[in-house]
Structure formats: structure tokens, C-alpha cells
Coordinates of C-alpha atoms (C1' of nucleotides) in Angstrom, one line a residue:
Chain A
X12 CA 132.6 133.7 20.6
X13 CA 129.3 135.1 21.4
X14 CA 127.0 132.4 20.8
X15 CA 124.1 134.5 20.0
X16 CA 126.1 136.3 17.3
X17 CA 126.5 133.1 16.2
X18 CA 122.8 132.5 16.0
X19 CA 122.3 135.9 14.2
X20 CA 125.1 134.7 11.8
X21 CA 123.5 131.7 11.1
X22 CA 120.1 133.0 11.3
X23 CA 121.3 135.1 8.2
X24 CA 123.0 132.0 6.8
X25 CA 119.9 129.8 6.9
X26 CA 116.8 131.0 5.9
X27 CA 115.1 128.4 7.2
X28 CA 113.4 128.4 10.3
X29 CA 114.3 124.6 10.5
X30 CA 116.3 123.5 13.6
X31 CA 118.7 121.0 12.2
X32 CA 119.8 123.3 9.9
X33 CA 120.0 125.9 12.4
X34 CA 122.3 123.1 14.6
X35 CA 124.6 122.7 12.0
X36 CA 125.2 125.5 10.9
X37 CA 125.7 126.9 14.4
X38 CA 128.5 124.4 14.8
X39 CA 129.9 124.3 12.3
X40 CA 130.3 128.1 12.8
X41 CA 131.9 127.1 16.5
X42 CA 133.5 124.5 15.7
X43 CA 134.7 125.4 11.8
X44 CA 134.4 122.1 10.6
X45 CA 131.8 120.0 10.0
X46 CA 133.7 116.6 11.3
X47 CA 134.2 118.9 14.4
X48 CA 130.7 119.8 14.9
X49 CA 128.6 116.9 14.2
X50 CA 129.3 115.0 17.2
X51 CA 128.4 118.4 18.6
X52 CA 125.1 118.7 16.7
X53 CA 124.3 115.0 17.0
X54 CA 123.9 116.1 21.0
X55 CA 121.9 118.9 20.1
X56 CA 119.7 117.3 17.8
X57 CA 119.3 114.9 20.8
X58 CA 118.1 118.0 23.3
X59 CA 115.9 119.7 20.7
X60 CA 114.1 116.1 20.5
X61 CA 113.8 115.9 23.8
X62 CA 111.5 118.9 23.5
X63 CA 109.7 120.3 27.0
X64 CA 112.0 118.1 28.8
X65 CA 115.2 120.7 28.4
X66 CA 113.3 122.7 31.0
X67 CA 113.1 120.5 34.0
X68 CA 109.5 118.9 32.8
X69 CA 108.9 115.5 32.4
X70 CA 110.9 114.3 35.3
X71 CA 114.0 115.8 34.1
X72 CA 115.2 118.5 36.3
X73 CA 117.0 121.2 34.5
X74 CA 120.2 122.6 35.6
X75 CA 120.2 125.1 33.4
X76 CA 120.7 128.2 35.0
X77 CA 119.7 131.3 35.1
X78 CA 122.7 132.2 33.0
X79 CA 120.3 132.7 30.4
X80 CA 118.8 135.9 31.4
X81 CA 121.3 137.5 31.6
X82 CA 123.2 136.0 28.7
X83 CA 120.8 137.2 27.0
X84 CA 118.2 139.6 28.0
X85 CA 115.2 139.9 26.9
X86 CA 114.8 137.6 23.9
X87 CA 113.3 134.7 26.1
X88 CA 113.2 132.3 23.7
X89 CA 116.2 132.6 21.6
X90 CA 118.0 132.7 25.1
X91 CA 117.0 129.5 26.4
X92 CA 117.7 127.8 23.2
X93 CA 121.2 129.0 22.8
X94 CA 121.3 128.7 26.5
X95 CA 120.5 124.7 26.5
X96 CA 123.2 124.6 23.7
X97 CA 125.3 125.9 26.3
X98 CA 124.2 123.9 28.9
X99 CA 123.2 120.9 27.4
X100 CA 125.1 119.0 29.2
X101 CA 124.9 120.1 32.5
X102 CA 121.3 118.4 33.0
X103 CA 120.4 116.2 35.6
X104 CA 118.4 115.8 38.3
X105 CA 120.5 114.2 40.9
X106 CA 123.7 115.0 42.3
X107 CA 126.1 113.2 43.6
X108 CA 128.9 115.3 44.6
X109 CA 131.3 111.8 46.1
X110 CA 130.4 110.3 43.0
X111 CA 131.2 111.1 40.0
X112 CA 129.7 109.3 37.6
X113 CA 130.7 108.1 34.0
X114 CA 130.4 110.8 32.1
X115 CA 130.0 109.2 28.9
X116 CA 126.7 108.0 30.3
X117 CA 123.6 109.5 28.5
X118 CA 124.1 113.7 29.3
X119 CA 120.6 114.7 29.5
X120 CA 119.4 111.6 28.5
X121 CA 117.7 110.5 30.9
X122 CA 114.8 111.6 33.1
X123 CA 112.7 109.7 35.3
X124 CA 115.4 107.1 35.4
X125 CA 117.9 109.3 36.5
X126 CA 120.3 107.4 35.2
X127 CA 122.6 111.0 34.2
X128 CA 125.2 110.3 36.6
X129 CA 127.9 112.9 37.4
X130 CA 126.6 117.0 36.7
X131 CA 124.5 117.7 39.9
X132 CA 121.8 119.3 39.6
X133 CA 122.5 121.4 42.5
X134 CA 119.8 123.4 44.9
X135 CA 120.3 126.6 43.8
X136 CA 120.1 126.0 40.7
X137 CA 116.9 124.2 40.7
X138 CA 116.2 127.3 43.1
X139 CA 116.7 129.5 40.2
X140 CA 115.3 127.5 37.5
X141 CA 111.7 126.8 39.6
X142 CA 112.1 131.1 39.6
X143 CA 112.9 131.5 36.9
X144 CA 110.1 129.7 35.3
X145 CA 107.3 128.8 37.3
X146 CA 105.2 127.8 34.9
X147 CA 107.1 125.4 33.7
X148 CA 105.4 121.9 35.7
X149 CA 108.5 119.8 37.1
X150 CA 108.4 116.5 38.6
X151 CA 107.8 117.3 42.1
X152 CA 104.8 119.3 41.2
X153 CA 103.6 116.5 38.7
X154 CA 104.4 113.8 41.6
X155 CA 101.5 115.4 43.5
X156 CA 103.9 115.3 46.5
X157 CA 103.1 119.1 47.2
X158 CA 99.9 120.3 45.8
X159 CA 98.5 123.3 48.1
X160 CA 99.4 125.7 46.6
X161 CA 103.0 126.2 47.6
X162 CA 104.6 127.3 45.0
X163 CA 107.7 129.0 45.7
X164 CA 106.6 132.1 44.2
X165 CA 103.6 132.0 46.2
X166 CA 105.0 130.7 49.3
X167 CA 105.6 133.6 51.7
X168 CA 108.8 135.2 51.5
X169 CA 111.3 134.5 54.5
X170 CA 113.6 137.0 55.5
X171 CA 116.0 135.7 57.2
X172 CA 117.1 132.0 58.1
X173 CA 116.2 132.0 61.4
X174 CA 112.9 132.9 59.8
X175 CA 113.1 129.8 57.2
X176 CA 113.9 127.5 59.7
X177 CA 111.8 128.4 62.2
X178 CA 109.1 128.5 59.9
X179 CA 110.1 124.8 59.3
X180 CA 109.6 123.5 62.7
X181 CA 106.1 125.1 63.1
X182 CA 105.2 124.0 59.3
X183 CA 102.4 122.0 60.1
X184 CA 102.5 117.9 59.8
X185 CA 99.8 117.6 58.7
X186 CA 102.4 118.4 54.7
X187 CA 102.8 114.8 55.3
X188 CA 98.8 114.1 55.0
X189 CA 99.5 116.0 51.3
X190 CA 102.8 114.0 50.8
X191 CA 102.0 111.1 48.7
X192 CA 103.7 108.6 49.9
X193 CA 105.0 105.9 48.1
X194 CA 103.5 102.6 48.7
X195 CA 106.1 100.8 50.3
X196 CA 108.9 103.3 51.0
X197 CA 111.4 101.8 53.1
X198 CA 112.7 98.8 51.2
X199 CA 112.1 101.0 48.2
X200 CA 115.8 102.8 47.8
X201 CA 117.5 99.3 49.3
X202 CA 116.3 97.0 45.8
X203 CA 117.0 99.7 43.3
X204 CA 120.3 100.2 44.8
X205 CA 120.7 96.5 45.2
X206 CA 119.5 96.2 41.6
X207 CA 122.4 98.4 40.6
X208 CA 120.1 99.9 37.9
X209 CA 120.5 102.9 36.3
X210 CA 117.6 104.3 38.9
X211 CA 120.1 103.8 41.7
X212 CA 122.0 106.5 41.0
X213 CA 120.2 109.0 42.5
X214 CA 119.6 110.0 46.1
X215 CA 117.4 109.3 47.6
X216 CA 116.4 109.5 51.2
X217 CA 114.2 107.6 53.8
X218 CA 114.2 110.0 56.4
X219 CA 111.7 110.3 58.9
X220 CA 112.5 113.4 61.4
X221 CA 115.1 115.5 59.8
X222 CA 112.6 116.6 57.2
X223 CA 115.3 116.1 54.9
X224 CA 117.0 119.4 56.0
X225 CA 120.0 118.1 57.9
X226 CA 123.0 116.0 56.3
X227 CA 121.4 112.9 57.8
X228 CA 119.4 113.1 54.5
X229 CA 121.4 112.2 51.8
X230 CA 119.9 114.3 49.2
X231 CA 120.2 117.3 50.8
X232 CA 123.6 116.7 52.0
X233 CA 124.1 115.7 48.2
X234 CA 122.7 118.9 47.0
X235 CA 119.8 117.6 45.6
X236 CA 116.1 118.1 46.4
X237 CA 114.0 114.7 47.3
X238 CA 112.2 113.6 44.9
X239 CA 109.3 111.1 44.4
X240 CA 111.4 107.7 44.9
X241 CA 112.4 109.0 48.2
X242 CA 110.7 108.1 51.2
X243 CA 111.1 110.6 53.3
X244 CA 108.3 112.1 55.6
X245 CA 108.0 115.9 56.3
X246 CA 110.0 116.4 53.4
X247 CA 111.7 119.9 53.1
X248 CA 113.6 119.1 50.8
X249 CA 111.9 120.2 47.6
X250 CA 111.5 123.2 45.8
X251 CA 108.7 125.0 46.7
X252 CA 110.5 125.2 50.1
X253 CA 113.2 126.4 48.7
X254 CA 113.3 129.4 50.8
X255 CA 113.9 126.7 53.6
X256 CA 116.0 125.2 52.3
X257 CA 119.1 127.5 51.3
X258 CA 118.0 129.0 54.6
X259 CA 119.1 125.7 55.9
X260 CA 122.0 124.9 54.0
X261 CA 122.8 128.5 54.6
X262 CA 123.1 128.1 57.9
X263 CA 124.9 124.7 57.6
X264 CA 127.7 126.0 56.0
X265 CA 128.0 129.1 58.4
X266 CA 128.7 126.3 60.5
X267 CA 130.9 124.5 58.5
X268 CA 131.8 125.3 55.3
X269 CA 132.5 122.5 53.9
X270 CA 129.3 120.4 55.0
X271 CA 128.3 120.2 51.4
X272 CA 131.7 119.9 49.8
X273 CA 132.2 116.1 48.7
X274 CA 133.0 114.1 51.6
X275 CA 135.9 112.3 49.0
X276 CA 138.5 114.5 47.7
X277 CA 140.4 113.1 44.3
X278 CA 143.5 113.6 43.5
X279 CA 143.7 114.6 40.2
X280 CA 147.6 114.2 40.5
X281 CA 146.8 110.7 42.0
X282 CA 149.6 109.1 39.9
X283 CA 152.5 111.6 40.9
X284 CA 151.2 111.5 44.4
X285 CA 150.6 107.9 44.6
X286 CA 154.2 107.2 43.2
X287 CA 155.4 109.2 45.2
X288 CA 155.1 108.1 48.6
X289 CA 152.4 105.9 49.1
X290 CA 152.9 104.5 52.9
X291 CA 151.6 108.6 53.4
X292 CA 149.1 108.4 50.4
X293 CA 147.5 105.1 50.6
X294 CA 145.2 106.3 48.1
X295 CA 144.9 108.7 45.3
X296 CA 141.7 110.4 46.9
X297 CA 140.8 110.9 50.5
X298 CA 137.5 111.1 52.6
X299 CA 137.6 114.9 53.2
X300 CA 137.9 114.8 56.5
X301 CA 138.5 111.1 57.2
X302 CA 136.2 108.4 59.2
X303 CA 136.0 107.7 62.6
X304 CA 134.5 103.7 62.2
X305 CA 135.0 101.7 65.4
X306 CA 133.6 98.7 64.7
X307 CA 133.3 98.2 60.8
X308 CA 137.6 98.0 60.2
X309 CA 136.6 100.6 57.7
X310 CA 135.2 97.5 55.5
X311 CA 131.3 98.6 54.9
X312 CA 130.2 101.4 53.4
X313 CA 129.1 102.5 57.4
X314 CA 132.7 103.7 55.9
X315 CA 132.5 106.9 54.4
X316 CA 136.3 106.2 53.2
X317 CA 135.4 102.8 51.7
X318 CA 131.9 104.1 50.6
X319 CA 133.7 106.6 48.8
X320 CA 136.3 104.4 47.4
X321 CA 138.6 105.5 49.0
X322 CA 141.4 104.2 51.5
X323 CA 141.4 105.9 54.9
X324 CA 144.1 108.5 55.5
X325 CA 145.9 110.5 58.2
X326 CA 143.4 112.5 58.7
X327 CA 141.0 109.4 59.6
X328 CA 140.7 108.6 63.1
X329 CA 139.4 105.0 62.4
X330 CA 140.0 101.7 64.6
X331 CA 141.4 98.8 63.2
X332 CA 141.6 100.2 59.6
X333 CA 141.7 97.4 56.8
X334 CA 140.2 99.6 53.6
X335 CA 140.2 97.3 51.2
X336 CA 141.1 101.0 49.0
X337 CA 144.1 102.0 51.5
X338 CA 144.7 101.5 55.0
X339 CA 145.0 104.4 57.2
X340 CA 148.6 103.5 58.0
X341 CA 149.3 103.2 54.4
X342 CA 149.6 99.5 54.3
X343 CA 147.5 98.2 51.4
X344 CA 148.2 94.7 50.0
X345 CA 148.0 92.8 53.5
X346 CA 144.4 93.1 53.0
X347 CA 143.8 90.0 51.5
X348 CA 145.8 88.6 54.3
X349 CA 143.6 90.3 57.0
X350 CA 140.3 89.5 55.1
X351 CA 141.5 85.8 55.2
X352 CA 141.9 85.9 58.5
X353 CA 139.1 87.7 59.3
X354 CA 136.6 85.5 56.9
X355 CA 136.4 84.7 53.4
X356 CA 133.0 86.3 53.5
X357 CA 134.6 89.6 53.8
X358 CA 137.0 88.9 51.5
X359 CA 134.0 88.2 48.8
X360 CA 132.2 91.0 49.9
X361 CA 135.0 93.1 49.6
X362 CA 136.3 91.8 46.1
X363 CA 132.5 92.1 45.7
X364 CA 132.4 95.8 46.2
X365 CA 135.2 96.7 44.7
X366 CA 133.7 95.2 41.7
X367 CA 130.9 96.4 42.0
X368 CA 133.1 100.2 42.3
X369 CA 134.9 99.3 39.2
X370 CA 132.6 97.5 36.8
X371 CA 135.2 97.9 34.3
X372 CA 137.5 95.4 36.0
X373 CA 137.4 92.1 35.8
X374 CA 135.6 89.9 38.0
X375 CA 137.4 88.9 41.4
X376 CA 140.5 91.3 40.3
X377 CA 141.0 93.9 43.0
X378 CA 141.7 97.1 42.1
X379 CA 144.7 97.8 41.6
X380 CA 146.0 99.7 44.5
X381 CA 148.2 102.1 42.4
X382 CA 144.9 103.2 40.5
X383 CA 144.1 106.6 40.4
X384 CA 141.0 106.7 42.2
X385 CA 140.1 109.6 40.1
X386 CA 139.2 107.4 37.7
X387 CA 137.3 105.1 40.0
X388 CA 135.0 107.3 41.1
X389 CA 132.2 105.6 43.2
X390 CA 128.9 106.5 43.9
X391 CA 127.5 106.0 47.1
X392 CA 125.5 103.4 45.9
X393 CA 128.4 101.3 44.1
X394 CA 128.1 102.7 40.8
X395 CA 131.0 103.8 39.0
X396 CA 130.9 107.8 38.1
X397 CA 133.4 109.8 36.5
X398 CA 136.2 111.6 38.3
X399 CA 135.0 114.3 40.3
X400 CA 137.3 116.4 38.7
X401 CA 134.9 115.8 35.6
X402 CA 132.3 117.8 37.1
X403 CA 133.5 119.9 39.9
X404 CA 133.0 123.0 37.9
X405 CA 129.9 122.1 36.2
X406 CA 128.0 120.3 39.2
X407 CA 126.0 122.1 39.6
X408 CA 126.8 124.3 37.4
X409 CA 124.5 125.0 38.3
X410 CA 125.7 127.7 38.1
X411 CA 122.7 129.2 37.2
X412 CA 124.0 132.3 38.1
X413 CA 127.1 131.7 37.3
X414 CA 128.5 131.0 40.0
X415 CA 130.9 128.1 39.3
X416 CA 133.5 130.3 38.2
X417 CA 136.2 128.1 38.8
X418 CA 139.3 129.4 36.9
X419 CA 140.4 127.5 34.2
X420 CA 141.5 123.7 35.6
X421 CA 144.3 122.2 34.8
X422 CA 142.9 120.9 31.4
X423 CA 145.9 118.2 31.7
X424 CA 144.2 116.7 34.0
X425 CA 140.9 116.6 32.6
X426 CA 139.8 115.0 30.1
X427 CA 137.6 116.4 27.2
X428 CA 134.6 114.8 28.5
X429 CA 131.5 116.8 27.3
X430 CA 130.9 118.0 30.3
X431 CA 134.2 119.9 30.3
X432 CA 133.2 121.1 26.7
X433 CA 130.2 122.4 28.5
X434 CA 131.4 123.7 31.5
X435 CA 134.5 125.8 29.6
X436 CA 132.0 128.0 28.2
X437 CA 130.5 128.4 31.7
X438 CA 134.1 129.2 33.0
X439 CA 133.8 132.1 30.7
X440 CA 132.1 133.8 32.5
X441 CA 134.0 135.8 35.6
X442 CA 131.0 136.6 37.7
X443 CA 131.7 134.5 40.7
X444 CA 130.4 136.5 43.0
X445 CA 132.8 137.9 46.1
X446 CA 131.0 136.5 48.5
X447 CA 131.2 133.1 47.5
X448 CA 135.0 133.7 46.5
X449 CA 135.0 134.2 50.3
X450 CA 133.2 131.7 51.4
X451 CA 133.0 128.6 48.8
X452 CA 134.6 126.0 50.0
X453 CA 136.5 126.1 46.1
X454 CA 138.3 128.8 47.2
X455 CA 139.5 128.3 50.6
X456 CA 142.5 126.3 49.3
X457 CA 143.8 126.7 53.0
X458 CA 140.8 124.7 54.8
X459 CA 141.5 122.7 57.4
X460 CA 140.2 119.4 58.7
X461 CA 141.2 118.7 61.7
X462 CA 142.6 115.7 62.3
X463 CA 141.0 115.3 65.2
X464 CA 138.1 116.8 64.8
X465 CA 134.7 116.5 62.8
X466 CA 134.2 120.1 62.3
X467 CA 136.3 122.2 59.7
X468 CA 137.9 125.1 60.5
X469 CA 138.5 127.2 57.7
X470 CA 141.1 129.9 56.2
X471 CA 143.9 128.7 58.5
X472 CA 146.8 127.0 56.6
X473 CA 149.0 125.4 58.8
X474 CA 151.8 124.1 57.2
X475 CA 152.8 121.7 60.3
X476 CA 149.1 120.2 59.6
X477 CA 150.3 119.1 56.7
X478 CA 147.8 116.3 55.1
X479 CA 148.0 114.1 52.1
X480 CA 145.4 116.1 50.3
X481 CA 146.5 118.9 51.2
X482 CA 150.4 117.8 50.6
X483 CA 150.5 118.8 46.8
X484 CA 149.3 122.5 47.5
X485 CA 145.8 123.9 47.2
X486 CA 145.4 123.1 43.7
X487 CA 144.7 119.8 43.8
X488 CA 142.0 120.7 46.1
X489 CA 140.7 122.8 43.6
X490 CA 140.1 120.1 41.2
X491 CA 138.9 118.2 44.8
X492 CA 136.1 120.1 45.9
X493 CA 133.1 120.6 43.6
X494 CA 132.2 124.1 42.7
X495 CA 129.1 123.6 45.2
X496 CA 127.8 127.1 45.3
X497 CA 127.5 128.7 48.8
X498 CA 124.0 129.7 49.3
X499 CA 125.5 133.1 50.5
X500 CA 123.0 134.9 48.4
X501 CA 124.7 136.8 45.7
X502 CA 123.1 139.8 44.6
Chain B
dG29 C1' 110.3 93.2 56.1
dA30 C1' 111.7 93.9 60.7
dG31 C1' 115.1 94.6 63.7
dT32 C1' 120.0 95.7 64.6
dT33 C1' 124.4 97.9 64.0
dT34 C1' 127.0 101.6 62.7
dG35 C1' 129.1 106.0 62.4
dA36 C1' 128.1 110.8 60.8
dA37 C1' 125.7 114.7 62.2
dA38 C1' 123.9 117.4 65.6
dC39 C1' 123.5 118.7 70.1
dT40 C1' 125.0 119.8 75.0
Chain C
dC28 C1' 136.2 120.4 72.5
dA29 C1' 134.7 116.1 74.3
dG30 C1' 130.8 113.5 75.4
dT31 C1' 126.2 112.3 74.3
dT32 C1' 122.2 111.9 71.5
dT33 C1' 119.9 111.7 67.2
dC34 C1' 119.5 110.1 62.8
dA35 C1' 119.3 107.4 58.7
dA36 C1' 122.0 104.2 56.0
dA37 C1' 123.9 99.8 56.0
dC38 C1' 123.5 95.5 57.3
dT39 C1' 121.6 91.0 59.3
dC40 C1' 118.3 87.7 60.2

DNA sequence: GAGTTTGAAACT
DNA sequence: CAGTTTCAAACTC
């Protein structure tokens, strides 16, 4: 239903100006009853109290997309309210596409804390949204990190990414004299992740010569800009260099598509697949393109498998695999056997982990190999996150512009979370554009990882290749790979 | 907090 | 595509 009709309807309903009123009644409209709606309007309430913060101020970055204008034309305002009723819960300012977070966590509640796991607020869309409105002050320009006046609408206009790029390398250091840095950076990120407090779940980077524009950088390899906790020096990574960066990214993905794509695929079908064979599905989710560790039997989160949560796979080329979540060979339960052996140290810090994956589970109980992983998603920084499956189509749903037009998932495999509430009505719309059909990583149901190799070759399906992620078909990988918008520009 | 180790990413 | 270098996170002391 056409939400603003709905607002007209109501508008004529209600003749008072009042929002509550307008809330309910808007709900109750969409949702026909009041039971229905009030959980529904209890959220909205929430936003509309929340005031200047729906748009990205007051630390909270907005995802909401640019879906808006063109929603709804030229009534500004009436568009952004009825667009942060559609969006409401597709707020947050970091993204972390490997880790889903719990979804039931605080949609758009938090801000500064960053404590809203799970709906990335992806690039583009904070692209968009600092277009779209730069008036509107958001954290990084209230962090003071980037004063001088270079505001992304003012900042000059790069035409192409060589352009962005270059313009990158020759941007003079002395942005760092302008950074503010924080006091002590370094040890910064390691206590609040250590801490295991809400903060943690963000991104956020240290890095000191990537300028934050590399996947070295966790936040832009996460999707997410820096912002002030990180610790980075020369940071790109923000929006008034937005130019750079999806010039960047851009050229990223032209080399490999998938660079951005979560590193840990879930299996949405993790209980079929996992029952079905599991010495060649160890786990219900799978690094991407599998790890490579020499030295670390796949037992520290140097891991990207066990980092992820996730046990190591065919497609991992790793040495002396004993992930705790699934060995590469398939072999799971000797692990406690091999941790002995190898140290009860690692067997605590393992049990420790996985604990620390799963809050939900008891103390010293190891998760239970035949459980989903899609329901254990992991952050990077041990913190449990819904299923990626919960937000693939929203993350960044970014989709300011749209662009996560994922057909309809398999809604048996999702649960109702708000987030999927939210998201439907984004499904609605059908403007993904072609390009990114091409080109999104969503849609090449047929990429390949290489066994063997760290780049990804797309749009080959080779049947003989076969993978355990890729076993059940490309659907699964659909529900796999977040709807991380290409940065092929779509005009 | 400093230094080391590790493996992904980037480069050649 | 394999080997090497660079990088930043993870880890140790």
C-alpha cells in the first residue's frame, strides 16, 4: 500500500496535527488492527522521540536512503517522515557485514554507542544521505576530524577513479595535522573490544598507511566510514571523501567483486546441509573463500574461518586445521582431544571464544557442532549478531537508492525480525539497477572462489568446482552474500 | 604499552 | 599465478 496514501488517509482521519495520533492511526491503517500495529507504533513513537537523530545527527548515522526522493517527490518533509517509517529500522552506523548482529538489539536505538548491531550502514548510503542533505551536521563533521571545508558537496568533483585515487595519494598529509586524533589511539579499539561492550561492535580501524582505503582497514572493508573511535591516520575513509572512496571501492571490486561481500557465507539451509553430510560441510556457514593460516591451526581469530565462527572448509587452504567451529577435513569433535594435547590454555581460550560467540550458551558448553551457524552469527569482535540472512537485504539497505532489490528471500528461512518487516517494503521496490544486477556480487550466483586461489573469479559456474557453499545451488548464496551495493554508479 | 606474530591484501 | 611485500589485527610479554 502506498504509504503516503496512507498518510493522506490518515491525515483526513485525524485532524490533529499530533504525531502519536498520526502513528496510530497510520498502523493501524497498515496493519488493520490495533494489537498488530502497536508494537509497530511503539517503534515509531521511539524514532519520532529520537527527533534530529533519524537523520544521521547526533552520532547516529542514518541509513536511510535516498529512497525518499523519489518515493516521494517534492514534499520534503512529509517524505522523510514516512520515509523513516519505512526505514526505521534500517539505521545504524556501523556495518558489519560477517557479523550479524542480534537483531532484537535496540534498531535505531543507539547512537554514539553504536551498539545497533546487524543493518550496515553501508557507504553509499551514507554517500547519498551526506548528498542528500548536507546540512544536516553528522558525527564526523561534529568530531571535528575534518573541518576545512571539505564538504563533499564542496569538495571538487572527480571524474573518474583514477582521478579519486590519485587525487588520494597527492592529498596532502598535512589532513592528519586537521585529524583530531584521539588521545591514546592504539590500545583504544583493543579495551572496548576486550570490554565486550556494546561500543565494540563497531569497526573500527587503527590504520596507519592505507588511509583506510584498502581492505587492510576494517571499516572500509566492512563498508563503513571511520569514524571518531578509530585511530586511523590519513583517514579516507569518511564522507566528505566520498568521492574517494567509492572511487576506491569501485576499483576494488573491478578487481574482485566480491572484496566487499562478507568474508563468512551462512547457510541459511544449515540444518538440511549439516545433516546431510557433514564430513563435506563441517559447518553450516563458510569463510567465503576459505583461510590460508599456517601457523595459528585455524584457532585465533588471525583465522578469518574461526573469527567468523565458522569451521574451515574445502575451499580453505589452511595447515594443521583444528577450528574449534569445523575442521577443514570435516572432523569436528576431536577438537577437544587435539586442544588437550596441544594445551589446556587453548582449550579455555577456545571454550572461551566460543562463549564469548554464543553468549546465549552456557558457560564452558561448546557449541554444539550441529548448530546452525546462522544463528550464531559472530562479529568480528566476538559479539553475537543475528544471522546474516537477517540483514543481507537491508544492510545497507542502504539502499538508498534502492538498490538492495533482492527478490523476495525465502521468508522460511527468515525470521520476522524487524528488520525483515523493514526491508520487505524496500524489496518492493524493483529498481535494482542493471548494472549492479551484473555486477553485485548478489547476483552472480555462479561466483567462484578458487580453491586455490585468493582472488575470485566471477560468472563461471563450474559444476566439477563444486563447493559446500555452493553445493545447495545459488540460492543459498543468495541469502549468503549481503545486498552490498556495487559502487557501479547507477544512474 | 611495546613488541611480535600472523595471515589477508596488495603488489610484482 | 606464484612469490613477495605490505599492512593492520591479534596476540604476547
Amino acid at each position: 500500500m502506498d504509504l503516503l496514501k496512507i498518510c493522506d488517509n490518515v491525515k483526513k482521519k485525524s485532524d490533529t496535527p499530533d504525531w502519536e495520533t498520526l502513528i496510530a492511526a497510520t498502523t493501524e491503517l497498515i496493519y488493520g488492527s490495533p494489537s498488530e500495529s502497536e508494537a509497530f507504533s511503539c517503534l515509531l513513537k521511539r524514532r519520532s522521540n529520537s527527533g534530529a537523530r533519524v537523520r544521521g545527527g547526533g552520532g547516529t548515522m542514518s541509513t536511510s536512503a535516498p529512497v525518499s526522493s523519489t518515493v516521494v517527490g517534492n514534499n520534503e518533509t512529509e517524505s522523510f517522515d514516512a520515509n523513516s517509517i519505512l526505514h526505521r529500522g534500517v539505521r545504524r552506523r556501523c556495518l558489519d557485514f560477517e557479523v550479524p548482529g542480534n537483531n532484537q538489539q535496540t534498531l535505531g536505538e543507539s547512537s554514539s554507542s553504536c551498539v545497533v548491531p546487524s543493518i550496515g550502514l553501508h557507504l553509499n548510503a551514507i554517500a547519498m544521505s551526506s548528498k542528500e542533505n548536507n546540512n544536516v551536521p553528522n558525527e564526523y563533521s561534529l568530531s571535528g576530524n575534518v573541518k576545512v571545508g571539505l564538504q563533499s558537496s564542496t569538495s571538487p568533483v572527480l571524474h573518474s577513479q583514477q582521478d579519486a585515487v590519485q587525487a588520494v595519494e597527492e592529498f596532502p598529509k598535512s589532513l592528519a595535522l586537521v585529524k583530531m586524533k584521539p588521545a591514546s589511539p592504539k590500545k583504544k579499539r583493543r579495551k572496548s573490544e576486550q570490554s565486550g561492550e556494546g561500543e565494540s561492535s563497531c569497526k573500527r580501524c587503527n590504520c596507519k598507511k592505507s588511509k583506510c582505503l584498502k581492505l587492510y582497514c576494517e571499516c572500509f572493508a566492512a563498508g563503513v566510514y571511520c569514524i571518531e573511535p578509530c585511530s586511523c591516520i590519513d583517514c579516507f575513509n569518511k564522507p566528505i571523501h566520498e568521492d574517494v572512496v567509492l572511487a576506491t571501492r569501485k576499483q576494488i571490486e573491478s578487481r574482485n567483486p566480491l572484496a566487499f561481500a562478507p568474508k563468512v557465507i551462512r547457510n541459511s539451509d544449515s540444518i538440511i546441509e549439516v545433516g546431510d553430510d557433514t564430513s563435506k560441510t563441517p559447518a553450516s556457514a563458510r569463510h567465503k573463500r576459505g583461510c590460508n593460516c599456517k601457523k595459528s591451526n585455524c584457532l585465533k581469530k588471525y583465522c578469518e574461518c574461526y573469527q567468523g565462527g565458522v569451521g574451515c572448509s574445502i575451499n580453505c587452504r589452511c595447515e594443521g586445521c583444528k577450528n574449534a567451529f569445523g575442521r577443514k577435513d570435516g572432523s569436528l569433535f576431536e577438537q577437544d582431544e587435539e586442544n588437550e594435547v596441544s594445551g589446556k590454555r587453548v582449550t579455555a581460550k577456545t571454550q572461551q571464544n566460543a562463549e564469548l560467540f554464543n553468549p546465549v550458551a552456557p558457560p564452558s558448553t561448546p557449541i554444539p557442532y550441529r548448530q546452525p551457524l546462522s544463528q550464531l552469527a559472530i562479529s568480528s569482535n566476538n559479539r553475537l549478531l543475528p544471522p546474516v540472512s537477517h540483514f543481507h537485504h537491508g544492510a545497507s539497505g542502504s539502499s538508498s537508492s534502492g538498490i538492495y532489490n533482492i527478490r523476495k528471500p525465502d521468508m522460511s528461512m527468515v525470521s520476522h525480525s524487524r528488520i525483515e518487516t523493514i526491508t520487505e517494503d524496500i524489496d518492493d521496490d524493483d529498481d535494482m539497477p542493471e548494472n549492479l544486477l551484473n555486477h553485485s556480487p548478489m547476483t552472480n550466483m555462479k561466483a567462484v572462489v578458487s580453491p586455490n586461489s585468493k582472488r575470485v573469479s566471477l560468472p563461471h559456474l563450474d559444476s566439477s568446482e563444486e563447493t559446500p557453499w555452493r553445493r545447495n545451488g545459488g540460492r543459498k548464496l543468495i541469502h549468503s552474500i549481503p545486498s552490498f551495493p556495487s559502487l557501479t554508479p547507477h544512474h
